[in-house]
Short mmCIF file of C-alpha atoms in Angstrom, two decimals:
data_model
loop_
_atom_site.label_atom_id
_atom_site.label_comp_id
_atom_site.label_asym_id
_atom_site.label_seq_id
_atom_site.Cartn_x
_atom_site.Cartn_y
_atom_site.Cartn_z
CA MET L 869 4.53 -14.63 -19.14
CA THR L 870 8.27 -15.28 -18.60
CA ALA L 871 9.07 -18.57 -16.87
CA THR L 872 11.02 -18.39 -13.61
CA ARG L 873 13.32 -21.23 -12.49
CA LEU L 874 13.29 -21.92 -8.77
CA PRO L 875 15.86 -24.14 -6.98
CA LEU L 876 14.92 -27.16 -4.93
CA ARG L 877 17.19 -27.68 -1.90
CA GLY L 878 16.43 -31.03 -0.30
CA PHE L 879 12.69 -31.03 0.10
CA VAL L 880 12.39 -27.27 0.18
CA THR L 881 10.20 -26.10 -2.67
CA SER L 882 8.81 -22.67 -3.09
CA ILE L 883 6.88 -20.67 -5.62
CA ALA L 884 5.73 -17.10 -5.25
CA VAL L 885 3.64 -15.57 -7.98
CA VAL L 886 2.32 -12.04 -7.62
CA VAL L 887 -0.60 -10.68 -9.59
CA ALA L 888 -0.19 -6.95 -8.92
CA LEU L 889 -3.18 -4.98 -10.20
CA LEU L 890 -1.49 -1.65 -10.36
CA ALA L 891 -3.30 0.10 -7.53
CA ALA L 892 -0.41 2.48 -7.24
CA ALA L 893 0.48 5.40 -9.42
CA THR L 894 -0.31 4.03 -12.88
CA PRO L 895 -3.42 1.85 -13.10
CA ALA L 896 -3.41 0.05 -16.45
CA TRP L 897 -6.24 -0.36 -18.91
CA GLY L 898 -7.86 3.02 -18.39
CA ALA L 899 -10.77 3.65 -20.73
CA ALA L 900 -10.42 6.31 -23.41
CA TRP L 901 -11.26 9.83 -22.29
CA PRO L 902 -15.09 10.22 -22.63
CA GLY L 903 -14.94 13.36 -24.70
CA GLY L 904 -12.92 15.03 -27.41
CA SER L 905 -9.25 14.19 -27.85
CA ALA L 906 -8.28 17.83 -28.47
CA VAL L 907 -7.04 20.03 -25.62
CA ALA L 908 -6.12 23.71 -25.95
CA THR L 909 -4.56 26.34 -23.72
CA ALA L 910 -7.26 28.52 -22.15
CA ASP L 911 -5.32 31.45 -20.64
CA ASP L 912 -2.95 34.13 -21.82
CA LEU L 913 0.78 33.57 -21.63
CA ASN L 914 2.20 33.68 -18.08
CA VAL L 915 -0.88 35.11 -16.38
CA PHE L 916 -0.61 32.86 -13.34
CA GLY L 917 2.86 31.34 -13.29
CA THR L 918 3.34 28.13 -11.34
CA ASN L 919 1.31 26.70 -8.43
CA LEU L 920 -2.21 27.08 -9.82
CA SER L 921 -3.63 24.13 -7.90
CA GLY L 922 -7.43 24.06 -7.78
CA LEU L 923 -10.44 24.80 -9.99
CA THR L 924 -14.21 24.75 -9.71
CA TYR L 925 -16.93 25.92 -12.08
CA GLN L 926 -19.86 28.21 -11.26
CA PRO L 927 -22.54 27.85 -13.97
CA SER L 928 -24.32 30.90 -15.32
CA GLY L 929 -27.69 29.11 -15.25
CA THR L 930 -27.95 29.36 -19.04
CA SER L 931 -25.94 28.15 -22.02
CA ALA L 932 -23.57 31.13 -21.57
CA PRO L 933 -20.17 30.55 -19.93
CA GLY L 934 -20.16 30.94 -16.17
CA VAL L 935 -17.29 31.69 -13.79
CA LEU L 936 -14.15 29.63 -13.28
CA TRP L 937 -12.70 29.90 -9.77
CA ALA L 938 -9.03 29.07 -9.25
CA VAL L 939 -6.64 28.98 -6.29
CA GLN L 940 -2.89 29.35 -6.23
CA ASN L 941 -0.85 28.03 -3.31
CA SER L 942 2.23 30.23 -3.55
CA PRO L 943 1.48 33.04 -3.32
CA SER L 944 -1.84 32.25 -1.65
CA MET L 945 -4.40 33.66 -4.10
CA LEU L 946 -8.00 33.25 -5.26
CA PHE L 947 -8.95 34.14 -8.85
CA ARG L 948 -12.35 34.82 -10.36
CA LEU L 949 -12.02 34.03 -14.08
CA VAL L 950 -14.44 35.01 -16.83
CA TRP L 951 -14.64 34.17 -20.53
CA ASP L 952 -13.69 37.05 -22.82
CA GLY L 953 -14.64 35.27 -26.05
CA THR L 954 -11.26 33.65 -26.67
CA LYS L 955 -9.81 32.75 -23.26
CA TRP L 956 -10.37 32.72 -19.49
CA THR L 957 -9.02 35.82 -17.83
CA PRO L 958 -9.18 37.43 -14.35
CA ASP L 959 -12.37 39.44 -13.81
CA THR L 960 -11.61 43.17 -13.81
CA ALA L 961 -14.54 44.09 -11.52
CA ASN L 962 -14.61 44.32 -7.72
CA GLY L 963 -10.86 44.11 -7.24
CA TRP L 964 -10.35 40.74 -8.96
CA ALA L 965 -8.02 41.88 -11.75
CA ALA L 966 -4.88 40.52 -10.07
CA GLY L 967 -6.60 37.93 -7.90
CA LYS L 968 -7.11 38.31 -4.14
CA THR L 969 -4.70 37.36 -1.39
CA LEU L 970 -6.01 34.73 1.04
CA ARG L 971 -5.46 34.89 4.82
CA PHE L 972 -6.39 32.84 7.84
CA PRO L 973 -8.61 34.59 10.37
CA PRO L 974 -8.10 37.24 11.61
CA GLY L 975 -6.05 38.40 8.59
CA THR L 976 -2.78 36.55 9.19
CA GLY L 977 -0.74 33.79 7.58
CA ALA L 978 -0.76 32.38 4.06
CA PRO L 979 -2.95 29.31 3.48
CA ASP L 980 -1.36 26.73 1.20
CA ALA L 981 -4.47 26.85 -0.98
CA GLU L 982 -4.76 23.60 -2.97
CA GLY L 983 -8.46 23.07 -3.68
CA VAL L 984 -11.55 25.22 -4.15
CA THR L 985 -15.30 24.63 -4.27
CA LEU L 986 -18.70 26.28 -3.93
CA ALA L 987 -21.57 25.16 -1.70
CA GLY L 988 -25.24 25.26 -2.61
CA GLY L 989 -27.21 27.78 -0.58
CA ASP L 990 -24.10 29.85 0.22
CA ALA L 991 -24.13 32.27 -2.71
CA ASN L 992 -21.41 34.64 -1.46
CA ALA L 993 -18.89 32.04 -0.32
CA VAL L 994 -15.96 30.14 -1.76
CA TYR L 995 -14.40 27.27 0.20
CA VAL L 996 -10.68 26.50 0.04
CA ALA L 997 -8.74 23.40 1.12
CA SER L 998 -5.36 24.23 2.64
CA GLU L 999 -2.44 21.99 3.64
CA ARG L 1000 -0.39 24.34 5.84
CA ASP L 1001 0.47 27.94 6.68
CA GLY L 1002 2.96 29.04 4.03
CA GLY L 1003 5.84 26.58 4.03
CA GLY L 1004 5.27 25.44 7.61
CA ALA L 1005 4.11 22.23 9.23
CA SER L 1006 0.94 20.34 8.36
CA LYS L 1007 -2.24 22.36 8.98
CA PRO L 1008 -5.11 20.57 7.18
CA GLU L 1009 -8.12 22.88 6.95
CA VAL L 1010 -11.16 23.95 4.99
CA LEU L 1011 -11.60 27.74 4.96
CA ARG L 1012 -14.67 29.76 4.02
CA TYR L 1013 -14.27 33.15 2.27
CA ASP L 1014 -16.91 35.78 1.63
CA VAL L 1015 -16.28 36.92 -1.97
CA SER L 1016 -19.02 39.56 -2.21
CA GLY L 1017 -16.80 42.57 -1.44
CA ALA L 1018 -14.16 44.51 -3.38
CA ALA L 1019 -11.21 44.27 -0.96
CA ALA L 1020 -7.84 43.21 -2.39
CA SER L 1021 -7.37 40.50 0.24
CA LEU L 1022 -9.74 38.04 1.89
CA ASP L 1023 -9.73 36.93 5.53
CA ALA L 1024 -11.39 33.58 6.16
CA THR L 1025 -14.75 33.93 7.87
CA ASP L 1026 -14.62 30.33 9.08
CA GLU L 1027 -11.70 28.02 9.79
CA LEU L 1028 -12.39 24.29 9.99
CA ASP L 1029 -9.26 22.62 11.38
CA LEU L 1030 -9.17 18.91 10.42
CA THR L 1031 -5.96 18.06 12.25
CA THR L 1032 -7.59 15.75 14.79
CA ASP L 1033 -8.99 13.60 11.98
CA LEU L 1034 -5.83 13.79 9.84
CA PRO L 1035 -2.85 13.38 12.17
CA GLY L 1036 0.59 12.51 10.85
CA LEU L 1037 0.31 14.07 7.41
CA GLY L 1038 3.42 15.36 5.70
CA ALA L 1039 3.62 19.14 5.60
CA ASN L 1040 3.01 19.20 1.86
CA ALA L 1041 0.86 16.07 1.58
CA GLY L 1042 -2.48 17.01 3.13
CA PRO L 1043 -5.80 18.23 1.69
CA GLU L 1044 -5.21 18.72 -2.02
CA ALA L 1045 -8.78 18.97 -3.29
CA VAL L 1046 -12.30 19.72 -2.11
CA THR L 1047 -15.80 19.55 -3.57
CA TRP L 1048 -19.36 19.73 -2.25
CA VAL L 1049 -22.20 17.24 -2.77
CA PRO L 1050 -25.83 18.16 -1.94
CA ASP L 1051 -27.75 16.28 0.74
CA ASN L 1052 -30.68 15.52 -1.54
CA VAL L 1053 -28.46 13.43 -3.82
CA LEU L 1054 -26.79 11.64 -0.91
CA VAL L 1055 -30.14 10.83 0.69
CA ALA L 1056 -31.74 9.70 -2.57
CA LYS L 1057 -28.89 7.27 -3.20
CA GLY L 1058 -28.79 5.92 0.34
CA PHE L 1059 -25.32 7.19 1.22
CA LEU L 1060 -23.86 5.32 4.19
CA ASP L 1061 -22.82 7.34 7.24
CA GLU L 1062 -19.89 5.19 8.34
CA THR L 1063 -19.50 7.00 11.65
CA ALA L 1064 -23.13 6.50 12.63
CA VAL L 1065 -23.19 3.07 10.91
CA ALA L 1066 -26.52 4.00 9.35
CA THR L 1067 -27.95 5.59 6.23
CA TYR L 1068 -26.93 9.23 6.11
CA ASN L 1069 -29.43 11.52 7.82
CA PRO L 1070 -28.73 15.26 7.40
CA ALA L 1071 -30.56 16.01 10.65
CA THR L 1072 -27.75 14.29 12.54
CA TYR L 1073 -25.48 17.25 11.76
CA PRO L 1074 -26.92 20.65 12.81
CA ALA L 1075 -25.84 23.84 11.01
CA HIS L 1076 -23.96 21.93 8.32
CA GLY L 1077 -25.84 23.55 5.45
CA ALA L 1078 -27.38 21.53 2.65
CA GLY L 1079 -24.58 19.12 1.79
CA LEU L 1080 -21.25 17.53 2.68
CA PHE L 1081 -17.71 18.51 1.77
CA PHE L 1082 -15.50 15.86 0.23
CA VAL L 1083 -11.77 16.41 0.79
CA GLY L 1084 -9.04 14.62 -1.20
CA ILE L 1085 -5.84 13.74 0.68
CA GLU L 1086 -2.58 13.68 -1.25
CA GLN L 1087 -0.64 11.46 1.14
CA THR L 1088 -3.14 8.62 1.40
CA GLY L 1089 -5.27 8.87 -1.72
CA GLU L 1090 -8.35 8.90 0.49
CA ILE L 1091 -11.42 11.07 0.08
CA ARG L 1092 -13.05 12.04 3.37
CA ALA L 1093 -16.62 13.30 3.65
CA TYR L 1094 -17.26 15.94 6.32
CA ALA L 1095 -20.24 17.78 7.73
CA LEU L 1096 -18.96 21.27 8.52
CA ASN L 1097 -20.73 23.23 11.26
CA LEU L 1098 -20.21 26.92 10.48
CA ALA L 1099 -21.95 27.99 13.67
CA THR L 1100 -19.24 26.42 15.84
CA ASP L 1101 -16.41 25.96 13.30
CA THR L 1102 -16.36 22.24 13.99
CA PHE L 1103 -16.64 19.17 11.81
CA ALA L 1104 -17.86 15.59 11.85
CA LYS L 1105 -16.44 12.91 9.59
CA VAL L 1106 -19.15 10.98 7.78
CA ALA L 1107 -17.16 8.60 5.56
CA THR L 1108 -13.73 7.62 4.25
CA ILE L 1109 -13.57 6.68 0.57
CA ALA L 1110 -10.85 4.90 -1.41
CA SER L 1111 -10.16 6.87 -4.58
CA GLY L 1112 -8.13 4.16 -6.27
CA PHE L 1113 -5.21 6.60 -6.56
CA THR L 1114 -2.17 6.85 -4.31
CA GLY L 1115 -2.78 10.59 -4.18
CA VAL L 1116 -5.82 12.73 -5.03
CA MET L 1117 -5.00 16.03 -6.75
CA GLY L 1118 -8.42 17.23 -7.86
CA LEU L 1119 -12.08 16.60 -7.02
CA GLU L 1120 -15.22 17.80 -8.76
CA TYR L 1121 -18.85 16.83 -8.30
CA GLU L 1122 -20.79 16.61 -11.58
CA PRO L 1123 -24.50 17.31 -10.93
CA ASP L 1124 -25.61 16.07 -14.36
CA THR L 1125 -24.42 12.51 -13.63
CA THR L 1126 -24.29 12.78 -9.80
CA HIS L 1127 -20.78 11.37 -10.08
CA LEU L 1128 -17.74 12.39 -8.11
CA TRP L 1129 -14.60 12.88 -10.21
CA ALA L 1130 -11.16 12.25 -8.72
CA VAL L 1131 -8.11 13.40 -10.66
CA CYS L 1132 -4.45 12.47 -10.35
CA ASP L 1133 -1.45 14.30 -11.79
CA ASN L 1134 1.52 13.27 -13.95
CA ASN L 1135 2.45 10.62 -11.37
CA CYS L 1136 -0.66 8.70 -12.52
CA ASN L 1137 -0.30 9.62 -16.20
CA GLY L 1138 -3.11 12.13 -15.84
CA GLN L 1139 -5.84 9.59 -15.21
CA SER L 1140 -9.28 10.42 -13.80
CA LYS L 1141 -11.80 8.25 -11.97
CA THR L 1142 -15.53 8.53 -11.51
CA LEU L 1143 -17.14 7.40 -8.27
CA ASP L 1144 -20.78 6.72 -7.52
CA ILE L 1145 -22.78 5.38 -4.59
CA ALA L 1146 -23.24 1.62 -4.93
CA GLN L 1147 -26.86 0.51 -4.81
CA SER L 1148 -26.30 -3.11 -3.79
CA GLY L 1149 -23.72 -5.65 -2.68
CA VAL L 1150 -21.03 -5.36 -0.03
CA ASP L 1151 -20.46 -1.69 -0.89
CA ASP L 1152 -24.13 -0.70 -0.79
CA GLY L 1153 -24.32 2.97 0.20
CA LYS L 1154 -20.62 3.64 -0.31
CA PHE L 1155 -18.88 5.66 -3.01
CA VAL L 1156 -16.98 3.24 -5.25
CA VAL L 1157 -14.89 3.70 -8.39
CA THR L 1158 -17.03 3.12 -11.47
CA ASN L 1159 -14.57 4.06 -14.21
CA THR L 1160 -10.96 4.96 -14.83
CA PHE L 1161 -10.21 7.24 -17.78
CA ASP L 1162 -6.95 8.08 -19.47
CA ARG L 1163 -6.22 11.74 -20.15
CA PRO L 1164 -7.31 13.09 -23.55
CA ALA L 1165 -4.98 12.03 -26.35
CA GLY L 1166 -4.23 15.66 -27.17
CA MET L 1167 -2.88 16.52 -23.70
CA ALA L 1168 0.68 15.87 -22.56
CA ASN L 1169 1.34 14.24 -19.18
CA LEU L 1170 1.15 17.49 -17.22
CA ASN L 1171 1.20 18.20 -13.49
CA ASN L 1172 -2.55 18.85 -13.47
CA GLU L 1173 -3.80 19.53 -9.93
CA GLY L 1174 -7.14 21.19 -10.65
CA PHE L 1175 -10.19 20.00 -12.59
CA ALA L 1176 -13.58 21.59 -13.32
CA ILE L 1177 -16.65 20.62 -15.35
CA ALA L 1178 -19.21 22.86 -17.04
CA PRO L 1179 -22.89 21.80 -16.90
CA ASP L 1180 -24.94 20.08 -19.60
CA ALA L 1181 -26.61 23.43 -20.22
CA GLU L 1182 -23.44 24.40 -22.12
CA CYS L 1183 -23.47 21.32 -24.37
CA VAL L 1184 -22.71 21.84 -28.04
CA ALA L 1185 -22.97 18.82 -30.34
CA GLY L 1186 -23.15 16.51 -27.35
CA ALA L 1187 -20.08 17.83 -25.55
CA LYS L 1188 -19.44 20.38 -22.79
CA PRO L 1189 -16.29 22.18 -21.59
CA VAL L 1190 -13.91 20.82 -18.98
CA PHE L 1191 -10.81 22.49 -17.57
CA TRP L 1192 -7.48 21.52 -16.02
CA ALA L 1193 -5.03 23.60 -13.95
CA ASP L 1194 -1.36 22.77 -14.57
CA ASP L 1195 0.69 23.45 -11.43
CA GLY L 1196 3.84 23.57 -13.58
CA ASN L 1197 2.60 26.35 -15.94
CA THR L 1198 3.97 24.33 -18.86
CA ASP L 1199 4.97 26.49 -21.82
CA GLY L 1200 3.70 29.51 -19.89
CA HIS L 1201 0.11 28.29 -19.62
CA ALA L 1202 -1.63 27.09 -16.46
CA LEU L 1203 -5.15 26.54 -17.88
CA ARG L 1204 -6.23 24.02 -20.49
CA ALA L 1205 -9.68 23.24 -21.85
CA GLY L 1206 -11.16 20.18 -23.47
CA THR L 1207 -14.57 18.55 -23.77
CA LEU L 1208 -16.55 15.89 -21.94
CA ASN L 1209 -19.51 14.00 -23.38
CA CYS L 1210 -22.78 15.32 -22.00
CA ALA L 1211 -24.83 13.13 -19.71
CA GLY L 1212 -28.14 14.08 -21.35
CA GLY L 1213 -28.89 15.15 -24.89
CA GLY L 1214 -25.51 13.94 -26.07
CA THR L 1215 -23.36 10.89 -25.95
CA THR L 1216 -23.46 9.32 -22.51
CA PRO L 1217 -20.03 8.55 -21.06
CA PRO L 1218 -19.31 4.86 -21.48
CA ALA L 1219 -20.34 2.45 -18.77
CA ASP L 1220 -17.68 0.81 -16.65
CA THR L 1221 -16.31 -2.01 -18.81
CA THR L 1222 -12.81 -2.42 -17.43
CA VAL L 1223 -11.03 -4.01 -14.51
CA ASP L 1224 -8.40 -1.49 -13.46
CA GLY L 1225 -4.98 -3.04 -13.14
CA GLY L 1226 -2.29 -5.18 -14.68
CA SER L 1227 -0.18 -8.17 -13.69
CA ALA L 1228 3.42 -8.94 -12.85
CA THR L 1229 5.47 -11.92 -11.71
CA ALA L 1230 7.26 -11.88 -8.35
CA LYS L 1231 10.98 -11.15 -8.54
CA LYS L 1232 11.72 -13.04 -5.32
CA THR L 1233 10.51 -16.31 -3.82
CA GLN L 1234 9.56 -17.28 -0.31
CA LYS L 1235 11.00 -20.58 0.92
CA GLN L 1236 8.76 -23.16 2.51
CA LYS L 1237 10.16 -26.03 4.58
CA GLY L 1238 9.60 -29.74 4.17
CA LYS L 1239 7.53 -31.35 1.47
CA ARG L 1240 5.14 -28.47 1.34
CA ILE L 1241 4.22 -26.92 -2.00
CA ALA L 1242 2.57 -23.50 -1.87
CA ILE L 1243 1.85 -20.94 -4.54
CA LYS L 1244 1.20 -17.41 -3.31
CA VAL L 1245 -0.89 -15.05 -5.37
CA THR L 1246 -1.25 -11.44 -4.29
CA ALA L 1247 -4.10 -9.48 -5.87
CA GLY L 1248 -4.51 -5.75 -5.48
CA GLY L 1249 -6.52 -3.19 -7.38
CA ALA L 1250 -7.50 0.37 -8.00
CA GLU L 1251 -11.13 -0.58 -7.40
CA ASP L 1252 -13.02 -3.14 -5.32
CA LEU L 1253 -12.35 -6.59 -6.75
CA THR L 1254 -12.92 -10.27 -6.14
CA ALA L 1255 -9.91 -12.44 -6.96
CA LYS L 1256 -10.33 -16.17 -7.67
CA ALA L 1257 -7.18 -18.23 -8.18
CA THR L 1258 -7.16 -21.76 -9.62
CA GLY L 1259 -4.40 -23.91 -11.03
CA LYS L 1260 -2.38 -27.08 -11.19
CA VAL L 1261 1.17 -28.38 -10.99
CA LYS L 1262 2.32 -30.70 -13.75
CA ALA L 1263 5.27 -32.80 -12.62
CA GLY L 1264 6.62 -35.54 -14.82
CA LYS L 1265 3.65 -37.01 -16.64
CA LYS L 1266 1.15 -36.28 -13.88
CA SER L 1267 -0.96 -33.26 -13.02
CA TYR L 1268 -1.87 -32.25 -9.50
CA ALA L 1269 -4.77 -29.88 -8.92
CA LEU L 1270 -4.42 -26.89 -6.63
CA LYS L 1271 -7.25 -26.03 -4.25
CA PRO L 1272 -9.09 -22.93 -5.59
CA LEU L 1273 -9.16 -19.84 -3.39
CA THR L 1274 -11.21 -16.64 -3.52
CA GLY L 1275 -10.54 -13.36 -1.73
CA GLY L 1276 -11.96 -9.85 -1.65
CA VAL L 1277 -9.82 -6.83 -2.48
CA ALA L 1278 -10.74 -3.34 -1.31
CA ALA L 1279 -9.76 -0.51 -3.67
CA GLY L 1280 -6.17 0.53 -3.04
CA SER L 1281 -5.31 -2.57 -0.99
CA SER L 1282 -4.33 -6.18 -1.63
CA VAL L 1283 -4.99 -9.76 -0.55
CA THR L 1284 -2.67 -12.77 -0.63
CA LEU L 1285 -4.04 -16.18 -1.60
CA THR L 1286 -1.89 -19.23 -0.82
CA LEU L 1287 -2.70 -22.12 -3.15
CA LYS L 1288 -1.84 -25.66 -2.06
CA PRO L 1289 -2.37 -29.04 -3.72
CA ALA L 1290 -5.94 -30.17 -3.33
CA LYS L 1291 -4.71 -33.47 -1.87
CA ALA L 1292 -2.15 -33.49 0.95
CA LYS L 1293 -0.15 -36.40 -0.53
CA SER L 1294 0.31 -34.51 -3.79
CA ALA L 1295 2.92 -32.18 -2.24
CA SER L 1296 5.17 -35.12 -1.35
CA ALA L 1297 4.76 -36.59 -4.80
CA ILE L 1298 5.65 -33.30 -6.51
CA ALA L 1299 8.70 -32.79 -4.28
CA LYS L 1300 9.95 -36.31 -4.99
CA LEU L 1301 9.57 -35.89 -8.74
CA LEU L 1302 11.52 -32.64 -8.61
CA ALA L 1303 14.25 -34.27 -6.51
CA ASP L 1304 14.49 -37.00 -9.13
CA GLY L 1305 15.10 -34.38 -11.81
CA LYS L 1306 11.66 -34.46 -13.39
CA ALA L 1307 10.32 -31.33 -15.05
CA ALA L 1308 7.53 -29.53 -13.27
CA ARG L 1309 5.47 -26.47 -14.03
CA ALA L 1310 2.80 -24.61 -12.08
CA THR L 1311 0.06 -22.87 -14.06
CA ILE L 1312 -2.31 -20.50 -12.31
CA THR L 1313 -5.36 -18.66 -13.58
CA VAL L 1314 -6.49 -15.60 -11.65
CA GLU L 1315 -9.92 -14.20 -12.45
CA LEU L 1316 -10.54 -10.65 -11.25
CA THR L 1317 -14.10 -9.35 -11.05
CA ASP L 1318 -15.14 -5.81 -10.13
CA ALA L 1319 -18.24 -4.59 -8.31
CA VAL L 1320 -20.31 -4.27 -11.50
CA GLY L 1321 -19.40 -7.65 -12.98
CA ASN L 1322 -16.49 -6.83 -15.32
CA ALA L 1323 -13.89 -9.60 -15.34
CA ALA L 1324 -10.29 -9.97 -16.43
CA THR L 1325 -8.16 -13.10 -16.40
CA GLN L 1326 -4.41 -13.49 -15.90
CA ASN L 1327 -2.70 -16.78 -16.82
CA LEU L 1328 0.57 -17.34 -14.99
CA SER L 1329 3.15 -20.07 -15.56
CA VAL L 1330 6.21 -20.92 -13.48
CA LYS L 1331 8.72 -23.66 -14.33
CA LEU L 1332 10.26 -25.57 -11.40
CA LYS L 1333 13.69 -27.15 -11.39
CA GLY L 1334 14.96 -29.66 -8.86
#
């Protein structure tokens, strides 16, 4: 850690040390991708062009490949993709060969389609997350489409307008991803209904189907869980979840692990996070980040905005297919495929063994008047953390202990801990030694612990000059 010299003016002494666990775009120390390092293009050249933004996978129910659903935001299109033996290509049956144009009800507008998912018990429907109407103002919605017919365009059968719960979003920074999680999993794991301040009870939300929709917000990095009432086209928010990313670009629920996957794009170096419902502690009943993974070694840092996972039924040698949609259509290809370790019958994805983040020293100081000595430590993280700061100031030949402090850090936020000498008279002694030209150095140790017990330690050192 580079030493920083700070001036002493009279009896004004100040130190500011920041431990910044990179909760922003590029969390450090991501675990290796839990699957194969190789990634290959999975579509023909220039089939989709740019703006392919969302993916979800519909299993076949056997080991055979299923259906890959994809949405494009400009033009507003839905694609039904099938495996032809070498690549994923638009289905030629029932009018899907060129994709189908998406409309708001009753057949107007152009949804800015960013995410797509299926819902259990709704066999003929596909659900789409939209940010706006064409290039217009913010219009955050989840739209239901009946995909059983052969028409060339699809009018939404249901329109769930989320504006009242998501005010103030940028026009192009709203719902970017959507996935669906079944009620039986949420109930079994004791999911917390934050609105009702009680364990989630499906009976609280009539006509919502058999699960909740989880919507990823680009602007905030939040994931919001909603019960959608298709009888009245209304919604109820059940929970708000910190993804650990500044912006969520893709979401996918993996039934084999019951994990929620959140994906970021090139702004986060293509990292992914898994989330699960905590079974104890302060986050009991809440979805929390359990792992952060780097992108596969064989994939460039692409503008991936869609992500889909095949089931364990398609495992071969302990690995199953996964897919990414590249909004930039890099090198003429919008689809890429890789592998993920299977949850059962193969290699289990590694347990959470990392504390997501890094550290940095403050570039500026904050002055403090009088004989007061204070060391400020700011801890922030991409997951829930506990930060404990301890240290001492060595001035001249003496050492002065700092009073230890501990603070909690919610994922995506920060906490500032102000360390002071453990004894009040020590501050005056340190200031006098500095004024007399004696050398002084503050050393601080910050221990960061996540919700499952992983710990990381940062040792910081700052030289003081009178």
